[in-house]
Coordinates of C-alpha atoms and ligand atoms in Angstrom, one line a residue:
M234 CA -126.9 54.5 -41.0
A235 CA -123.4 55.0 -40.8
V236 CA -123.9 57.7 -43.8
K237 CA -126.6 59.7 -42.2
A238 CA -124.7 60.6 -39.1
W239 CA -121.4 61.8 -41.2
D240 CA -123.7 63.9 -43.0
S241 CA -126.6 65.3 -40.0
S242 CA -122.7 66.1 -38.8
L243 CA -121.2 68.3 -41.3
T244 CA -124.8 69.9 -42.1
L245 CA -123.9 73.9 -40.9
P246 CA -126.7 74.4 -37.5
G247 CA -129.8 76.3 -38.0
L248 CA -129.7 75.4 -41.8
I249 CA -131.8 73.0 -43.7
V250 CA -130.2 71.2 -46.7
E251 CA -132.9 70.5 -49.9
S252 CA -130.6 69.2 -52.1
R253 CA -127.0 68.5 -53.4
A254 CA -126.3 68.2 -57.1
V255 CA -122.0 68.8 -58.2
V256 CA -121.5 71.1 -61.1
D257 CA -118.8 71.2 -63.0
G258 CA -116.6 70.2 -60.8
T259 CA -118.4 72.6 -57.9
V260 CA -120.1 70.9 -55.1
E261 CA -123.5 72.8 -55.1
V262 CA -125.6 72.7 -51.9
S263 CA -128.9 74.4 -51.7
G264 CA -130.6 75.5 -48.7
R265 CA -132.8 76.7 -46.2
L266 CA -132.2 78.9 -42.5
A267 CA -135.3 76.5 -40.3
S268 CA -136.2 79.4 -37.8
A269 CA -140.0 79.7 -38.2
G270 CA -139.5 83.6 -37.8
A271 CA -137.0 86.4 -37.2
I272 CA -137.1 89.2 -35.7
C273 CA -136.7 93.1 -36.2
P274 CA -133.9 94.3 -36.2
D275 CA -135.4 97.7 -35.5
C276 CA -137.6 96.7 -33.2
A277 CA -136.5 93.1 -32.2
N278 CA -140.5 92.1 -32.3
P279 CA -141.5 88.3 -33.8
S280 CA -142.5 88.3 -37.2
T281 CA -143.3 85.1 -39.4
S282 CA -145.8 88.0 -42.0
F283 CA -143.5 86.2 -45.1
H284 CA -142.7 89.1 -47.2
S285 CA -140.5 87.7 -49.9
R286 CA -137.5 85.2 -50.4
Y287 CA -133.5 86.1 -52.4
D288 CA -130.3 83.6 -53.2
R289 CA -127.6 83.9 -51.9
T290 CA -124.9 82.1 -52.1
L291 CA -121.0 81.4 -50.1
S292 CA -118.5 79.6 -49.9
D293 CA -118.0 76.4 -47.9
L294 CA -114.7 74.5 -47.1
P295 CA -113.8 71.5 -49.8
V296 CA -115.3 67.8 -50.1
S297 CA -112.7 65.5 -51.5
G298 CA -110.7 68.3 -53.2
S299 CA -114.0 70.1 -54.8
T300 CA -114.7 73.8 -54.4
V301 CA -118.5 73.8 -52.5
R302 CA -121.2 76.8 -53.1
L303 CA -124.1 76.8 -50.3
R304 CA -127.0 78.4 -52.1
L305 CA -129.2 79.9 -50.0
S306 CA -133.0 81.0 -50.4
V307 CA -132.8 84.0 -47.4
R308 CA -137.0 84.9 -46.7
R309 CA -138.0 88.5 -46.2
F310 CA -140.2 89.7 -43.3
R311 CA -142.4 92.3 -42.8
C312 CA -142.9 93.7 -39.3
T313 CA -146.2 93.7 -37.9
H314 CA -145.2 96.5 -35.6
T315 CA -148.1 100.3 -35.8
S316 CA -145.0 101.7 -34.2
C317 CA -141.9 100.2 -36.3
Q318 CA -141.2 102.5 -38.9
R319 CA -139.1 99.4 -40.6
R320 CA -141.4 97.3 -43.0
T321 CA -139.3 94.2 -44.2
F322 CA -137.0 93.1 -43.3
S323 CA -133.7 90.0 -44.2
E324 CA -133.7 86.9 -41.5
P325 CA -130.9 86.6 -39.9
L326 CA -128.2 84.3 -40.6
A327 CA -126.3 83.0 -37.7
P328 CA -122.9 82.5 -37.6
P329 CA -122.2 79.6 -37.8
V330 CA -123.7 79.6 -41.4
G331 CA -123.0 83.2 -42.2
R332 CA -121.9 87.1 -41.6
R333 CA -125.2 89.8 -42.7
Y334 CA -122.9 90.5 -46.4
G335 CA -120.4 88.0 -46.1
R336 CA -119.7 85.8 -48.9
R337 CA -118.3 82.5 -47.0
V338 CA -119.8 80.6 -44.2
G339 CA -119.0 81.2 -41.1
R340 CA -116.2 78.0 -40.6
C341 CA -114.1 78.8 -44.0
D342 CA -113.0 82.7 -40.9
A343 CA -111.0 80.5 -38.8
L344 CA -109.6 78.8 -41.4
V345 CA -108.2 81.8 -43.5
R346 CA -107.3 83.6 -40.7
A347 CA -104.9 80.0 -38.8
A348 CA -103.7 80.1 -42.9
A349 CA -102.5 84.2 -43.3
V350 CA -101.3 84.0 -39.4
A351 CA -98.2 81.5 -40.4
L352 CA -98.3 82.3 -44.8
G353 CA -99.0 86.4 -44.6
G354 CA -100.2 87.5 -47.9
R355 CA -99.7 85.8 -51.6
P356 CA -98.4 82.2 -50.2
E357 CA -102.0 81.7 -48.4
A358 CA -103.3 82.3 -52.2
R359 CA -101.7 80.3 -53.8
M360 CA -101.7 77.9 -50.6
M361 CA -105.9 78.0 -50.9
A362 CA -106.1 78.2 -54.0
R363 CA -104.9 74.4 -54.2
L364 CA -107.1 73.4 -51.4
A365 CA -110.1 74.0 -53.5
M366 CA -110.6 77.7 -51.9
P367 CA -109.3 79.9 -53.9
W368 CA -110.3 84.0 -52.7
S369 CA -107.6 86.6 -53.2
R370 CA -105.3 87.8 -50.8
D371 CA -107.8 91.2 -50.5
T372 CA -110.9 88.9 -49.4
M373 CA -107.6 86.9 -46.8
L374 CA -106.1 90.2 -45.7
R375 CA -109.7 91.5 -44.8
V376 CA -110.7 88.2 -42.5
L377 CA -107.5 88.8 -41.0
R378 CA -107.9 92.4 -39.6
R379 CA -111.4 91.9 -38.9
G380 CA -110.2 89.8 -36.2
D381 CA -111.6 86.9 -34.2
P382 CA -115.0 87.0 -33.2
A383 CA -114.7 84.4 -30.9
A384 CA -111.6 85.5 -29.1
E385 CA -112.0 86.0 -25.8
L386 CA -112.6 90.3 -24.9
P387 CA -109.6 90.8 -23.0
P388 CA -110.7 91.7 -19.2
P389 CA -111.1 95.6 -18.7
A390 CA -107.5 97.7 -17.8
R391 CA -106.1 97.3 -13.6
V392 CA -102.8 99.8 -14.9
V393 CA -103.2 102.2 -17.3
G394 CA -100.6 105.1 -18.9
I395 CA -102.2 107.7 -19.9
D396 CA -99.9 110.7 -22.0
D397 CA -100.3 113.2 -25.0
F398 CA -99.4 112.5 -28.3
A399 CA -99.6 114.4 -31.0
W400 CA -102.4 114.2 -33.5
R401 CA -99.8 116.2 -35.3
R402 CA -96.9 118.1 -33.8
G403 CA -97.2 121.3 -32.7
H404 CA -100.7 121.9 -33.9
S405 CA -102.8 119.2 -32.3
Y406 CA -102.7 117.1 -29.5
G407 CA -104.7 114.6 -28.0
S408 CA -104.7 111.6 -24.8
I409 CA -102.8 107.5 -25.6
V410 CA -104.6 105.2 -22.8
V411 CA -102.2 102.4 -22.3
D412 CA -102.9 99.0 -20.6
L413 CA -100.0 98.8 -18.9
E414 CA -100.1 95.2 -17.7
R415 CA -100.9 94.4 -21.1
R416 CA -98.7 96.5 -22.9
Q417 CA -101.6 97.7 -26.1
V418 CA -103.2 101.0 -26.4
I419 CA -106.8 100.3 -25.7
D420 CA -107.5 104.0 -25.9
L421 CA -107.3 107.6 -28.3
L422 CA -108.9 110.9 -26.4
P423 CA -109.9 113.5 -29.1
D424 CA -107.8 115.7 -26.4
R425 CA -105.9 116.9 -24.2
R426 CA -108.5 118.6 -21.4
R427 CA -109.6 117.8 -18.4
D428 CA -113.3 117.4 -19.3
T429 CA -112.1 114.1 -21.7
V430 CA -109.8 112.3 -19.1
I431 CA -112.2 113.0 -16.3
A432 CA -115.2 110.9 -18.6
W433 CA -113.0 108.1 -20.1
L434 CA -112.0 106.8 -16.1
R435 CA -116.2 107.1 -14.5
Q436 CA -116.6 104.8 -17.1
N437 CA -113.5 103.1 -16.6
P438 CA -113.8 102.8 -12.5
Q439 CA -111.9 99.3 -12.6
V440 CA -108.4 101.8 -12.9
E441 CA -106.9 101.0 -9.5
I442 CA -103.3 102.3 -10.8
I443 CA -103.1 105.5 -13.3
C444 CA -99.8 106.1 -14.5
R445 CA -98.5 109.3 -16.2
D446 CA -96.7 112.9 -16.5
R447 CA -95.3 114.9 -13.6
G448 CA -97.4 118.3 -14.7
P449 CA -101.4 118.9 -13.2
G450 CA -103.6 118.3 -15.8
Y451 CA -103.2 114.5 -16.1
G452 CA -103.3 114.5 -11.8
V453 CA -106.0 116.7 -11.7
A454 CA -108.2 115.3 -13.2
A455 CA -107.8 111.5 -11.4
S456 CA -107.6 113.1 -8.5
E457 CA -111.7 114.3 -9.4
A458 CA -112.7 110.9 -11.5
A459 CA -110.8 108.6 -9.8
P460 CA -109.7 109.2 -6.5
Q461 CA -110.1 105.5 -6.0
A462 CA -106.6 104.9 -8.6
R463 CA -103.1 105.5 -6.9
Q464 CA -101.4 108.0 -9.1
V465 CA -97.8 106.6 -10.4
A466 CA -94.8 108.4 -11.8
D467 CA -93.7 107.0 -15.3
R468 CA -89.9 105.5 -15.5
W469 CA -89.5 107.9 -18.7
H470 CA -90.7 111.0 -17.4
L471 CA -88.8 110.0 -13.8
F472 CA -85.5 110.1 -16.3
E473 CA -86.5 113.2 -18.8
N474 CA -86.9 115.6 -15.5
A475 CA -83.4 113.8 -13.3
S476 CA -82.5 114.8 -16.8
A477 CA -83.2 118.3 -17.6
A478 CA -82.5 118.9 -14.0
F479 CA -78.4 117.3 -14.3
L480 CA -78.4 119.2 -17.1
A481 CA -79.4 122.9 -15.9
A482 CA -77.0 122.0 -13.2
V483 CA -74.4 121.4 -14.6
R484 CA -75.2 124.6 -17.7
S485 CA -75.0 127.1 -14.5
E486 CA -71.9 125.6 -13.2
M487 CA -69.5 125.0 -16.1
L488 CA -67.0 127.7 -15.3
C489 CA -66.4 126.2 -11.3
L490 CA -66.4 123.2 -13.5
R491 CA -63.6 124.1 -16.2
R492 CA -61.6 125.4 -13.4
A493 CA -61.7 122.1 -11.7
L494 CA -60.9 120.2 -14.9
A495 CA -57.9 122.2 -15.6
P496 CA -56.5 124.2 -12.3
T497 CA -53.0 124.3 -14.4
G498 CA -53.7 127.0 -16.5
P499 CA -56.4 127.3 -19.3
V500 CA -58.3 124.2 -21.5
D501 CA -55.9 123.7 -24.3
P502 CA -59.6 124.3 -27.1
A503 CA -57.5 121.5 -28.9
T504 CA -58.9 119.3 -27.2
L505 CA -62.1 120.1 -27.5
T506 CA -64.9 118.3 -29.7
R507 CA -66.5 120.5 -32.1
A508 CA -69.6 121.8 -30.2
E509 CA -67.8 121.9 -27.2
R510 CA -64.9 124.2 -28.1
I511 CA -68.8 126.3 -29.4
Q512 CA -69.3 126.1 -26.1
W513 CA -66.1 127.7 -24.9
D514 CA -66.0 129.6 -27.4
G515 CA -69.1 131.6 -25.6
A516 CA -67.3 131.8 -22.1
Q517 CA -64.2 132.9 -23.1
L518 CA -66.4 135.9 -24.9
R519 CA -68.5 136.3 -22.2
E520 CA -65.8 136.1 -19.8
A521 CA -63.8 138.6 -21.5
L522 CA -66.9 141.0 -22.0
N523 CA -67.3 141.2 -18.6
R524 CA -64.0 141.5 -16.9
Ligands
ZN900 ZN1 -139.8 96.7 -36.6

């Protein structure tokens, strides 16, 4: 009785195990899916019209240090719906069993992902091989890149920043949209056109605050598509504009500043930096020409 309870708790949900065997030190489990039929992926109509079956092999978590392989007998069904173009389709695997073209049982990916985060690359591959899960480094990287399907989706962005960025500097520009509360890029728009930004904002009516540059482009788009949102200038653009205004004011009053800094006579060129020397020579030249 105790063995039966242990056994059923290890069996994947939706899977009927038909046999187990140990072949060359590898535990081979044969099984099939428990469902009576399947739903056509094109027309979404159920079908129990059996067509054929084929075998798939998936790796599973090891048992007592031995590699485990699941040999799964997968059925193909006919789609009997008259208006559907599809003739046959294979039954889909439930997520705990595996992905459509996957080569591992679903519960392996969580372990691979955790090990990839902790160890990464070759150290992970070596550790997994010692744990009787000899998967390649590339396989583990693919699992990591695919992300965690069980992870919760983040809430829709409430505070966004919109700015332009260069696909290719000087040639083509797009727009970048950042969730400023999570500090993550959430979208890249193909261009800077007003219609493109308007379409994005209309798809995201939850946006409450839009942080943008001080040009009219994004502002007009935001006023039209998201009138409920408050528009603010971001800190980087404020500092950039203030810096440009300060430099322009200093340049326009350079001669007065020079005189104020050296009220008793001409500036000693030897005390100037190289950049200041170039500016000073230019100022002297202009002064001589205008005299
Ligand atoms: Zn169909």
